[in-house]
Coordinates of C-alpha atoms and ligand atoms in Angstrom, one line a residue:
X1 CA -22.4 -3.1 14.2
X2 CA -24.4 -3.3 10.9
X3 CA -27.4 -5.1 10.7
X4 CA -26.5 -6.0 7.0
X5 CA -25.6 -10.4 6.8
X6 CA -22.4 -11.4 7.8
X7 CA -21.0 -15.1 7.5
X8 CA -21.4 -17.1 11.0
X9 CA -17.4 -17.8 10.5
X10 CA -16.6 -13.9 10.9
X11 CA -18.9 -13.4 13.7
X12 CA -17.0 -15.7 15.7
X13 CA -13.9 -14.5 14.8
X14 CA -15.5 -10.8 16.4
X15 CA -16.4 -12.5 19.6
X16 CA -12.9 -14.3 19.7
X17 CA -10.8 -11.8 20.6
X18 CA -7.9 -10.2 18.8
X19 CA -4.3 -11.1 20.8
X20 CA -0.8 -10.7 19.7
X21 CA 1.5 -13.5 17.9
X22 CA 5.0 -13.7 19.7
X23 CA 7.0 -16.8 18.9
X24 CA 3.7 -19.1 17.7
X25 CA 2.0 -18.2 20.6
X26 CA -1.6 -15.9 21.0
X27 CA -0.6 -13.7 24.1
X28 CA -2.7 -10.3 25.8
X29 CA -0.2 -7.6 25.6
X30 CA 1.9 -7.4 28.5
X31 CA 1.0 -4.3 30.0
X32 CA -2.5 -5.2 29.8
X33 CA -3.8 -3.0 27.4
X34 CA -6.2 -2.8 24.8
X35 CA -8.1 -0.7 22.2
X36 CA -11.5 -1.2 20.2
X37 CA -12.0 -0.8 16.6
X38 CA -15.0 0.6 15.0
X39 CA -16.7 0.2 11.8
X40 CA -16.3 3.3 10.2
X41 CA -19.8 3.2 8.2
X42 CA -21.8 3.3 11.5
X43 CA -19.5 4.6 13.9
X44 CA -20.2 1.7 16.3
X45 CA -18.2 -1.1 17.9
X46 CA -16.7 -4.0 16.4
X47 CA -14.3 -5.6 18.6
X48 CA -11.4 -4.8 21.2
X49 CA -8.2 -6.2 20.4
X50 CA -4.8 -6.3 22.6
X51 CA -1.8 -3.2 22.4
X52 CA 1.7 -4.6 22.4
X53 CA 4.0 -1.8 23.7
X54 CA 7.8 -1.5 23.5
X55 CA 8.3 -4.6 25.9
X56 CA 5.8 -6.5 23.6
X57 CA 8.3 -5.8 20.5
X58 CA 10.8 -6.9 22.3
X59 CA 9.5 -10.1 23.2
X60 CA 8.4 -10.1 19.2
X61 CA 11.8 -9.3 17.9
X62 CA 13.5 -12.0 20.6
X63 CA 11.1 -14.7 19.0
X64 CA 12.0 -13.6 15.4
X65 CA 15.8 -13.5 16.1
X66 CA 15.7 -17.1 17.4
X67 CA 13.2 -18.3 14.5
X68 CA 16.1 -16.9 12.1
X69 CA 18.4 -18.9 13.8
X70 CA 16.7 -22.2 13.8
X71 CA 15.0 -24.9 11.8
X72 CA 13.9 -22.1 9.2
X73 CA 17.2 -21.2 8.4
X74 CA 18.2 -25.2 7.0
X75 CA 15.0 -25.3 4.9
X76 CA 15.0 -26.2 1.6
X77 CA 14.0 -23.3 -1.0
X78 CA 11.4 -25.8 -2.1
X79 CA 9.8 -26.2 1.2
X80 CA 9.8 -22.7 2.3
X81 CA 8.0 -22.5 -1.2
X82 CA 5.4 -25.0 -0.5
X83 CA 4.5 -22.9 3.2
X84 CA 4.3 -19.9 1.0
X85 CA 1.6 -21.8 -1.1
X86 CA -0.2 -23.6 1.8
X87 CA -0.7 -20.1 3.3
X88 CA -2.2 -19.0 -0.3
X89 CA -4.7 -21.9 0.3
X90 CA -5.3 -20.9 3.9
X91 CA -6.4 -17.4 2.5
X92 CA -8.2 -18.5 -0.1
X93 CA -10.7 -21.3 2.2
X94 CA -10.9 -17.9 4.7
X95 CA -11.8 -15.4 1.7
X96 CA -15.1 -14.4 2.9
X97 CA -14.5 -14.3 6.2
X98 CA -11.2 -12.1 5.6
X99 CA -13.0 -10.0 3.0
X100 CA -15.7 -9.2 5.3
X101 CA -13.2 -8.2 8.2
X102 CA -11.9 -5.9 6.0
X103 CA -15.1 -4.3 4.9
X104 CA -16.1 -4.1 8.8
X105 CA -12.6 -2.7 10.1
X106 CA -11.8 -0.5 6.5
X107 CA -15.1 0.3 4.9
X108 CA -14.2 -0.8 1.6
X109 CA -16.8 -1.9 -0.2
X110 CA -17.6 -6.7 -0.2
X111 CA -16.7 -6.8 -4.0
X112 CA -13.4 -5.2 -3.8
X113 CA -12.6 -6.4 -1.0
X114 CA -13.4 -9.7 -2.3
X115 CA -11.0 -9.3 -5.2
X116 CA -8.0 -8.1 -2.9
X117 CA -7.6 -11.5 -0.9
X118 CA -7.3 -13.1 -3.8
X119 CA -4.6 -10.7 -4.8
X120 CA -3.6 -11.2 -1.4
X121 CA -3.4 -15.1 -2.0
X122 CA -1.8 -14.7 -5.5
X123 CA 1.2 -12.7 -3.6
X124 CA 2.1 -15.6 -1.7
X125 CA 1.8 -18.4 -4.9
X126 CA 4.0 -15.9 -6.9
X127 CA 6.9 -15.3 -4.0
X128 CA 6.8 -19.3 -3.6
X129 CA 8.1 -18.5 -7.5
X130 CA 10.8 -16.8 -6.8
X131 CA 11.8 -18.3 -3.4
X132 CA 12.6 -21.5 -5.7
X133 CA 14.7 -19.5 -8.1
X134 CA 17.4 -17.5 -5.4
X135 CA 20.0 -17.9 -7.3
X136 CA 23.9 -16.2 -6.7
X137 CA 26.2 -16.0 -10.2
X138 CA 30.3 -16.7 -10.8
X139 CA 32.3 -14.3 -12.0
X140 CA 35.7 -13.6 -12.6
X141 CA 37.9 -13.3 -9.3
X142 CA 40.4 -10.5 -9.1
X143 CA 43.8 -10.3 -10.8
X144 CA 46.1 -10.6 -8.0
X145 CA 43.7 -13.6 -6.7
X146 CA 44.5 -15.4 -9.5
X147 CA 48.3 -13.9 -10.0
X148 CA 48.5 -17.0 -7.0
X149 CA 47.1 -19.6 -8.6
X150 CA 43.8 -21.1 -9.3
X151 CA 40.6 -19.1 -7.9
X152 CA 36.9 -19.0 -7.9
X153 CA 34.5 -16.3 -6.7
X154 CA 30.9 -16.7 -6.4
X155 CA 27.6 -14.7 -5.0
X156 CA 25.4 -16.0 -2.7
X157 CA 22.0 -14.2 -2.1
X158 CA 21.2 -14.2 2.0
X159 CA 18.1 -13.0 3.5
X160 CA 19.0 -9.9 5.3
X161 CA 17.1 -11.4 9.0
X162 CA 14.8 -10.0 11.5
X163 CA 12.8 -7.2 9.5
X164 CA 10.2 -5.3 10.7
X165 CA 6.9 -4.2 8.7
X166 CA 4.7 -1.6 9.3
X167 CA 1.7 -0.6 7.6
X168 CA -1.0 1.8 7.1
X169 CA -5.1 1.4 7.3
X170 CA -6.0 1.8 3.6
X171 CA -6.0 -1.8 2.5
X172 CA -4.9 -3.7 5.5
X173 CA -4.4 -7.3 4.7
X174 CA -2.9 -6.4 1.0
X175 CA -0.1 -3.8 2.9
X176 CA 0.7 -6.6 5.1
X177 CA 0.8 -9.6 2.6
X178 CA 2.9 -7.3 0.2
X179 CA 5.2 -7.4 2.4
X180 CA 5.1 -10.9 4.0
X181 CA 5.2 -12.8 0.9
X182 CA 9.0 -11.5 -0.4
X183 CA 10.5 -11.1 3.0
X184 CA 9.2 -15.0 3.8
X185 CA 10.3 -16.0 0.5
X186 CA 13.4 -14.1 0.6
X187 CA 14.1 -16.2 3.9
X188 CA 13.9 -13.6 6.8
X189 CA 11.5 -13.5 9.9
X190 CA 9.3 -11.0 10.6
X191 CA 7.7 -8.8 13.2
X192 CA 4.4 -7.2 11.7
X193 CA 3.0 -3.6 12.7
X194 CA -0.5 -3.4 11.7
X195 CA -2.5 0.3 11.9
X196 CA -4.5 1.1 15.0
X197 CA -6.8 1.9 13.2
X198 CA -7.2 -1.6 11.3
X199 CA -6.0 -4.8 13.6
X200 CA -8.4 -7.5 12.9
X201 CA -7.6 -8.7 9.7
X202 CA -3.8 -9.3 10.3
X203 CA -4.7 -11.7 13.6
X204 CA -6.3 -14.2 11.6
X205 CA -3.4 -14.4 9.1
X206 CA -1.6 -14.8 11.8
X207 CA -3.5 -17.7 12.8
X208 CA -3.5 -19.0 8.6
X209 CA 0.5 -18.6 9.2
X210 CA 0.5 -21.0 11.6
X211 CA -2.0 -23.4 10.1
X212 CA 0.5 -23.2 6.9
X213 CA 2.9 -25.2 9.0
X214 CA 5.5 -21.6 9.4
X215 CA 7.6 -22.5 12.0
X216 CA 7.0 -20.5 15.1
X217 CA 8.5 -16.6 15.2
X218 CA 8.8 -16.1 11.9
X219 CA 5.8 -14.7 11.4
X220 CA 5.0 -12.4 14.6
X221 CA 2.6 -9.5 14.6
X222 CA 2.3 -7.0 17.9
X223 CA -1.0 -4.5 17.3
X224 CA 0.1 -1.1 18.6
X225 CA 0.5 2.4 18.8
X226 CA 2.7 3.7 15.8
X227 CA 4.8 6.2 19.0
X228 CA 4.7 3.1 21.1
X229 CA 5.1 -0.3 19.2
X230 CA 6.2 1.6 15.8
X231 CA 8.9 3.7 17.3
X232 CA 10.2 0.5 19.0
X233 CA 10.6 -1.6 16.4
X234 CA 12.2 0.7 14.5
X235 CA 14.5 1.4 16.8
X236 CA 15.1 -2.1 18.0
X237 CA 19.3 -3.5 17.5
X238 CA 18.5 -6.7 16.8
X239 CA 16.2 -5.3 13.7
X240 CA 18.1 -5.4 10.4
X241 CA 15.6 -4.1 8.0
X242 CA 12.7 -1.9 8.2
X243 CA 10.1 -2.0 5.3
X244 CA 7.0 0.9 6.0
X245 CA 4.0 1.9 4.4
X246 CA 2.3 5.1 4.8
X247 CA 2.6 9.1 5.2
X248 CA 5.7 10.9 4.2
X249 CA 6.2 12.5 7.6
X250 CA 6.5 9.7 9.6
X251 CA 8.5 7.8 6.5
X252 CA 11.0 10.6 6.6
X253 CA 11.5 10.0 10.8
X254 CA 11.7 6.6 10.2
X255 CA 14.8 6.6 7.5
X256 CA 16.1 9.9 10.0
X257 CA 16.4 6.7 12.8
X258 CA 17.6 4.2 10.8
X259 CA 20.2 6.2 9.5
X260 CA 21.6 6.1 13.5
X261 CA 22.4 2.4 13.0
X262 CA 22.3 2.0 9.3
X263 CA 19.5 -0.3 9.5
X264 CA 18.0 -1.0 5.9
X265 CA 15.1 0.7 4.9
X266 CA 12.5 0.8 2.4
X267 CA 10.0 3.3 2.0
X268 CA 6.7 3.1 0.2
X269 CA 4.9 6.8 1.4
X270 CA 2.5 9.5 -0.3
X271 CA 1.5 10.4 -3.7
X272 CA -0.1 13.5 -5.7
X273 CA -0.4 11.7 -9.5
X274 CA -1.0 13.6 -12.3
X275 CA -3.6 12.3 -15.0
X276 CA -3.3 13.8 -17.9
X277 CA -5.6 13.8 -20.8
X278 CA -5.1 14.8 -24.1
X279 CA -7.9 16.0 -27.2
X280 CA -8.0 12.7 -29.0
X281 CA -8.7 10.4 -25.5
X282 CA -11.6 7.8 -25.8
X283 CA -13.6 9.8 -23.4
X284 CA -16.0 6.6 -23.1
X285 CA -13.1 5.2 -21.2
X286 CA -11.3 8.2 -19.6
X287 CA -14.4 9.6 -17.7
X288 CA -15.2 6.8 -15.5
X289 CA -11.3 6.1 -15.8
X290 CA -9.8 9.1 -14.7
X291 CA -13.1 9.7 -12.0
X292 CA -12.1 5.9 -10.1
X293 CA -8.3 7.3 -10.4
X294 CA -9.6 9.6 -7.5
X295 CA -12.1 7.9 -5.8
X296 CA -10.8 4.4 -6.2
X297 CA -10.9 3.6 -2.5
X298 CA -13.0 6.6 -1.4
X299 CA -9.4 8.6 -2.3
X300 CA -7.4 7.0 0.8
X301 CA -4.9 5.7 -2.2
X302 CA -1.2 6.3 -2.5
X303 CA -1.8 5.7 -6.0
X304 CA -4.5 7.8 -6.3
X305 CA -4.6 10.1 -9.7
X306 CA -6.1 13.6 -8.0
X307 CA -4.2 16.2 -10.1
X308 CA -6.1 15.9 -13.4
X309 CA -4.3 17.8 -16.1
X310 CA -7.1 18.3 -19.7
X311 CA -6.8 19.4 -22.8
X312 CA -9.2 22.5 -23.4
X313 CA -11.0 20.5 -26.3
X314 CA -12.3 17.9 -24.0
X315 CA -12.2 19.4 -20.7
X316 CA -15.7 20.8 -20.1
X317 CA -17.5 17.5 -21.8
X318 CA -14.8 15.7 -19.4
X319 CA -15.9 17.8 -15.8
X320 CA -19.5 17.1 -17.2
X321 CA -19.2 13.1 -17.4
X322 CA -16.9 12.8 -14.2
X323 CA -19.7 14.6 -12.7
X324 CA -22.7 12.6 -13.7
X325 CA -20.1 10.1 -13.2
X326 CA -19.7 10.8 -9.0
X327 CA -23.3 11.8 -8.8
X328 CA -24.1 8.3 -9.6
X329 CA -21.8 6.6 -7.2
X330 CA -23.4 5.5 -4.3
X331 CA -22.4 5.9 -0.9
X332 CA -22.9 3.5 2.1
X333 CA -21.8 0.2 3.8
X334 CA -19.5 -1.7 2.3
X335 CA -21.6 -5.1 2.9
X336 CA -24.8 -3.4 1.2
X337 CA -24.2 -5.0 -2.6
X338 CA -25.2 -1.6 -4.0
X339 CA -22.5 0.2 -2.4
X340 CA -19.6 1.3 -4.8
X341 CA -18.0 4.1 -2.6
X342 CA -17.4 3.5 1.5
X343 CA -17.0 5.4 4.5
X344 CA -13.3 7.2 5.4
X345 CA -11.2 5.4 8.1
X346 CA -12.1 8.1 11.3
X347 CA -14.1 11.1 12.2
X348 CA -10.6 12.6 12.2
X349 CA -9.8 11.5 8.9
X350 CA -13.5 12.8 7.3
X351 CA -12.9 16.7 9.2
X352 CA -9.4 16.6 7.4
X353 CA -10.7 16.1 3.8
X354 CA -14.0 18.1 5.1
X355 CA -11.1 21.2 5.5
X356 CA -9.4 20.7 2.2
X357 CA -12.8 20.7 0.5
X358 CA -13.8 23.9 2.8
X359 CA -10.4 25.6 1.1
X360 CA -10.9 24.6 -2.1
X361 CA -14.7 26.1 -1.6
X362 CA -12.5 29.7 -0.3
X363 CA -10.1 29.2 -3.4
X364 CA -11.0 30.4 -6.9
X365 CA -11.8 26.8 -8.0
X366 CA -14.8 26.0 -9.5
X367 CA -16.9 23.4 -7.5
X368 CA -18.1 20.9 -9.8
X369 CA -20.2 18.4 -7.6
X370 CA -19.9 17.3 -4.6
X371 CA -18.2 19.2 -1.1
X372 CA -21.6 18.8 1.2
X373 CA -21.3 18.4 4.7
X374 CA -22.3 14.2 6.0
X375 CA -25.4 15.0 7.8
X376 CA -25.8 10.8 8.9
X377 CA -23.8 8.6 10.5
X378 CA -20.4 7.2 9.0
X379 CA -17.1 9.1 8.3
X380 CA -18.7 9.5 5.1
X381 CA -17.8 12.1 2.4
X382 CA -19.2 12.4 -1.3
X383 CA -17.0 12.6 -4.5
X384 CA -15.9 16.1 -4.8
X385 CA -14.6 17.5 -8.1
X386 CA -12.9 21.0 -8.6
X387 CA -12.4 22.7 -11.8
X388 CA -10.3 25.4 -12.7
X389 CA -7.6 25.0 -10.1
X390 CA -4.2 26.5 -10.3
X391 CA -1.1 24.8 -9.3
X392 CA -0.2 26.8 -6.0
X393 CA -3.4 25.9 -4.0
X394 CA -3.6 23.6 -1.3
X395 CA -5.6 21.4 -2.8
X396 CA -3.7 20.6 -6.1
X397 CA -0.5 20.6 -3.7
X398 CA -1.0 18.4 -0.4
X399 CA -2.2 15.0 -0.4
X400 CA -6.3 14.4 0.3
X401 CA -6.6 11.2 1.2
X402 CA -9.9 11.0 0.6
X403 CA -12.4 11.2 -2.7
X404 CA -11.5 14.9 -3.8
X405 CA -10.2 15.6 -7.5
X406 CA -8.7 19.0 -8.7
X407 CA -8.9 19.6 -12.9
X408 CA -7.0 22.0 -14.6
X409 CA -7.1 22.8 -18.5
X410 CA -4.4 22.9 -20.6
X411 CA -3.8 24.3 -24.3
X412 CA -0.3 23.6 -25.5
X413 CA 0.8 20.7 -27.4
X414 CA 4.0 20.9 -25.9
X415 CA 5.0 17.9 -24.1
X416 CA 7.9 19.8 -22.4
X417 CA 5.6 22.0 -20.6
X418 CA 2.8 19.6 -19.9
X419 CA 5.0 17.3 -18.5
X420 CA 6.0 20.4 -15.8
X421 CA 2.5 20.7 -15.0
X422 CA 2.9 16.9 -14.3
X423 CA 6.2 17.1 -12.7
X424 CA 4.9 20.1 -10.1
X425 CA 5.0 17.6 -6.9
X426 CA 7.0 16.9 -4.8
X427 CA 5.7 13.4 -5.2
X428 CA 6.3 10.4 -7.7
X429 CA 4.1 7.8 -7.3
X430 CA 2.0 7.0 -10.1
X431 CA -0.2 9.2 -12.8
X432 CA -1.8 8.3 -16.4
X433 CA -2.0 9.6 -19.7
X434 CA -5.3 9.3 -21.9
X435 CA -4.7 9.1 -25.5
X436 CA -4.8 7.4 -28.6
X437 CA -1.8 8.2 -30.2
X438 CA 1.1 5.9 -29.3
X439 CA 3.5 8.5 -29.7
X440 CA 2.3 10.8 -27.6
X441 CA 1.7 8.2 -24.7
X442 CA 5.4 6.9 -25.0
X443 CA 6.5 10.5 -25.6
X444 CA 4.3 11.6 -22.7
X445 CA 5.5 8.5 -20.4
X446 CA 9.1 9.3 -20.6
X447 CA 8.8 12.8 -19.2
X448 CA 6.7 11.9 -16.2
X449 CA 8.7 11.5 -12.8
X450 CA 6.8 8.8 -11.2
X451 CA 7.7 4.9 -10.3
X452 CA 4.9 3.8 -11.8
X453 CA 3.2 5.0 -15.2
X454 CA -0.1 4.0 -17.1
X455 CA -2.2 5.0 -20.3
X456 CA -5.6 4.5 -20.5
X457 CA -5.9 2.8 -17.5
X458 CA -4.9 3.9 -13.9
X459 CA -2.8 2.5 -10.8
X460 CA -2.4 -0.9 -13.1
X461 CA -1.1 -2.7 -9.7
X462 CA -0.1 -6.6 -9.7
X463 CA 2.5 -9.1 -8.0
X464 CA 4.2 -8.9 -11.0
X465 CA 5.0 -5.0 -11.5
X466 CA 7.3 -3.2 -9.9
X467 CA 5.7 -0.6 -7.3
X468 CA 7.2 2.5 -5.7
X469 CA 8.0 5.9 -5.7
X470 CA 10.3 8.6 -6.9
X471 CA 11.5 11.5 -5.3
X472 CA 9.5 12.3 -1.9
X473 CA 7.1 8.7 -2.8
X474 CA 9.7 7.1 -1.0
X475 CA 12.7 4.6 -1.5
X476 CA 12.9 1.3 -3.4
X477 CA 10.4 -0.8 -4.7
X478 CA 7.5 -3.7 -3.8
X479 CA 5.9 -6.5 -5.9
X480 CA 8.3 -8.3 -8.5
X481 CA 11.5 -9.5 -8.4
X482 CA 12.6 -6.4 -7.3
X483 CA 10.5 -6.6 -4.5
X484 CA 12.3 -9.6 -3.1
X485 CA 15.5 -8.1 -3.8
X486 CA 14.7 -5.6 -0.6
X487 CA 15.2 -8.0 1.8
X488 CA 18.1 -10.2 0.6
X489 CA 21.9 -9.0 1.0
X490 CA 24.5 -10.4 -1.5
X491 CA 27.4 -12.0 -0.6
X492 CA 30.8 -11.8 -3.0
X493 CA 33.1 -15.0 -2.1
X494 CA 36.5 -15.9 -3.3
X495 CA 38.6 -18.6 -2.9
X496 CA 41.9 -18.6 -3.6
X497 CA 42.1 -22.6 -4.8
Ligands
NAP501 P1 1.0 6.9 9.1 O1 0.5 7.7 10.1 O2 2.3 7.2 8.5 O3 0.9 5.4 9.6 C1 1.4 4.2 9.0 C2 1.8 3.2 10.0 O4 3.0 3.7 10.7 C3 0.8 2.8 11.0 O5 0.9 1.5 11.3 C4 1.2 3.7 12.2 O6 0.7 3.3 13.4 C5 2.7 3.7 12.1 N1 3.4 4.8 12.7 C6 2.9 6.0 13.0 N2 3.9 6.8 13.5 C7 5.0 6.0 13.6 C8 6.4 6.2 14.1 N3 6.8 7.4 14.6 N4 7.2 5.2 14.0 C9 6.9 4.0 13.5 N5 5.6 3.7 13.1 C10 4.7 4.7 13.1 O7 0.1 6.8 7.8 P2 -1.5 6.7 7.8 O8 -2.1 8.0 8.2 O9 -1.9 5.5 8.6 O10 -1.8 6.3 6.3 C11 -2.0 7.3 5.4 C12 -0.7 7.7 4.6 O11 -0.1 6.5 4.1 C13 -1.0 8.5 3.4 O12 -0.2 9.6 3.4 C14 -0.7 7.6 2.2 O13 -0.2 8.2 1.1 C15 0.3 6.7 2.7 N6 0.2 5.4 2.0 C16 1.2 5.2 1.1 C17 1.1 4.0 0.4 C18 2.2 3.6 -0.6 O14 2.2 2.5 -1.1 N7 3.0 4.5 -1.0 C19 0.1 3.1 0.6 C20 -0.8 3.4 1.6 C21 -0.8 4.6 2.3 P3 -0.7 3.8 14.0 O15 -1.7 3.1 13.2 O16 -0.7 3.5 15.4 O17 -0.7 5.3 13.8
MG502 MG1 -11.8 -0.1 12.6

């Protein structure tokens, strides 16, 4: 552990243990097993917390198939709405202590992780929203319907039932609140997946779920092993719905075994975004713009904008500024105030940017700053910018993960073709334009391929806006009304009067 201050409230919560929430109830994982989480700035201990294998998720999805069945099911929309808001409050009392989980499981630096459980309480006031307003419509019934005699024919929106979320390391509590607040709104129970890698956090929502007044097995969560617990909820019959977060890989063997039972399923996976930057951007505001589109979250970012596309006018002074730019950013525990850039998740995680960076140093790219080797301790790794990269190389065509940009110029003013160099992916997730011209930022918008689009700003992410990814980024969308619409199913009725 750090020697850096923590709050008395999350040193308890270290020494308290981290079980598994079946059906309202704390419980060891059946089989007996555990794991430990580290903090990935020193590489030392922070806590064991219990496994939940494939019996665990059984027992998890039992709990969530009853709680759909009972007193949940006859609440008003109103009163699922106020649990949804009592749990915002919960979060926000336990900010610190939920901010400072996060910085010791995730490395993230305090401030941001400060300003993600309030996002992560805003989720939950904004579903109560629309869990007041599911609403159905009338239409007209069929011909022959009516050909009888008097009809009616109305829609009612149901919540599709026992879904299962799983979720990724990067930002913990926000992948599992994005998801908690429209399926609980929508009216479903839930059985929660958090990463190995990043338990703790999710254990005391469980326990703010509760305090909320949630009845018990709506909200259950079973820590695990993504082949163990992941693979069993996914496959589980009485699942109707899985929602996952993550890599590409294991999103596409997810929607392979759901397509066995037709299970829904939505998929929110990996990204490549394209930034581009044209002569007349206010370079005041791209270069630290288009330098925290990379390294916003030391890089581990779906979102993240790492294939930086610059007009030849401003692409040197541009290299030059990012660089002073990631020079100045400095590196170390996310509880040390000073800190704006954290450790990667694992050892494993820091060799597998550590080789991209080694084959971009074996390409012809130009190394910009940057691409040393982490001599202390921490999965650290310092912002790395390459210039002069061409679109076939591994590092303009895989996803990083971690804090390593690749710039190419551009010379055309043809939208057309800058908007292939844009396009080249087989990702969609996000990317930005730079510019002060309105027509070429609308003109520029329309061509990109990507769910979600920004100019002069990056990754411009809120409850509100629609979030998710085209081609290879994955299926449907999160945040919004849309959001919700993932886990309800419509209903058509007609009555023949
Ligand atoms: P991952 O390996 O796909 O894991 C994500 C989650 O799935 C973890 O909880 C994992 O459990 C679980 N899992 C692993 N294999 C599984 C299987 N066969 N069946 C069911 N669940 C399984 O991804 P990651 O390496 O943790 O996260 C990094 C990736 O996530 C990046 O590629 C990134 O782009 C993507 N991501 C995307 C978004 C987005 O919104 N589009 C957001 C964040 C991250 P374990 O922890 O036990 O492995
Ligand atoms: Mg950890």
């Amino acid at each position: 552990m750090t020697n850096l201050p923590i709050d008395p409230a999350t040193r308890a919560v270290l020494d308290g243990g981290f079980p598994l929430l079946i059906g309202g109830q704390f419980v060891s994982g059946s089989a007996g097993q555990s794991a430990t989480s580290f903090d990935p700035a020193t590489g030392e201990k922070l806590a064991d917390f219990d496994l939940g294998d494939a019996s665990d998720i059984d027992a998890a999805v039992a709990a969530a198939k009853s709680a759909f069945g009972g007193p949940w099911r006859k609440l008003q929309l109103n009163e699922r709405a106020r649990l949804l808001r009592a749990l915002a409050r919960g979060i926000e009392a336990n900010a610190q202590l939920l901010a400072e989980l996060e910085v010791l499981d995730n490395g993230m630096p305090l401030m941001l992780a400060q300003m993600i459980v309030g996002n992560c309480a805003q989720l939950f006031d904004y579903y109560a929203g629309w869990a007041e307003r599911i609403e159905g419509t009338t239409t007209e019934p069929p011909p022959h319907v009516q050909e009888q005699g008097e009809a009616l024919t109305y829609t009612l929106k149901e919540p599709v039932g026992v879904v299962g979320l799983i979720v990724p390391w990067n930002v913990p509590l926000s992948m599992a609140c994005l998801k908690l607040a429209p399926s609980l709104a929508a009216g479903c129970t839930v059985v929660l997946k958090p990463a190995e890698e990043t338990p703790l956090s999710a254990v005391v929502l469980g326990r703010l779920i509760g305090e909320a007044g949630f009845p018990d097995g709506v909200v259950n969560i079973v820590n695990g092993r993504g082949e163990e617990a992941g693979t069993a909820l996914v496959a589980h019959p009485d699942v109707a719905k899985i929602s996952f977060t993550g890599s590409t890989a294991v999103g596409k063997s997810i929607a392979r075994e759901c397509a066995g039972s037709m299970k829904k399923v939505s998929l929110e996976l990996g990204g490549k975004s394209p930034v581009v930057v044209f002569p007349d951007a206010d370079l005041s505001k791209a270069v630290p713009g288009v330098a925290m589109a990379t390294f916003f979250l030391q890089g581990q970012n779906c979102m993240a904008g790492t294939r930086i596309f610059a007009h030849r006018d401003i692409y040197e002074p541009l290299l030059e500024g990012m660089a002073a730019f990631a020079e100045n950013m400095k590196l170390g525990h996310g509880l040390d105030p000073e800190t704006m850039q954290g450790p990667l998740i694992s050892k494993r995680q820091q060799e597998r940017v550590m080789g991209f960076i080694a084959d971009g140093k074996n390409s012809d790219a130009r190394l910009v700053t940057g691409g040393t080797e982490w001599d202390g301790k921490g999965n650290f790794v310092s912002p790395t910018i390459f210039a002069d990269v061409d679109p076939s190389m591994r590092i303009v065509r895989e996803e990083i993960f971690g804090p390593v940009m690749a710039v190419q110029p551009f010379e055309t003013d043809d939208l057309d073709e800058i908007a292939a160099l844009a396009n080249d992916s087989p990702y969609g997730l996000s990317g930005s334009v730079w510019t002060r011209d309105l027509s070429i930022a609308h003109r520029t918008v329309s061509r990109i391929r990507s769910g979600h689009v920004s100019v002069n700003c990056h990754g411009a992410v809120a409850a509100n806006i629609p979030f998710g990814g085209y081609r290879e980024s994955g299926w449907g969308r999160e945040f919004g009304r849309e959001g919700m619409e993932l886990y309800l199913e419509t209903k058509a009725v007609t009555l023949a009067l």
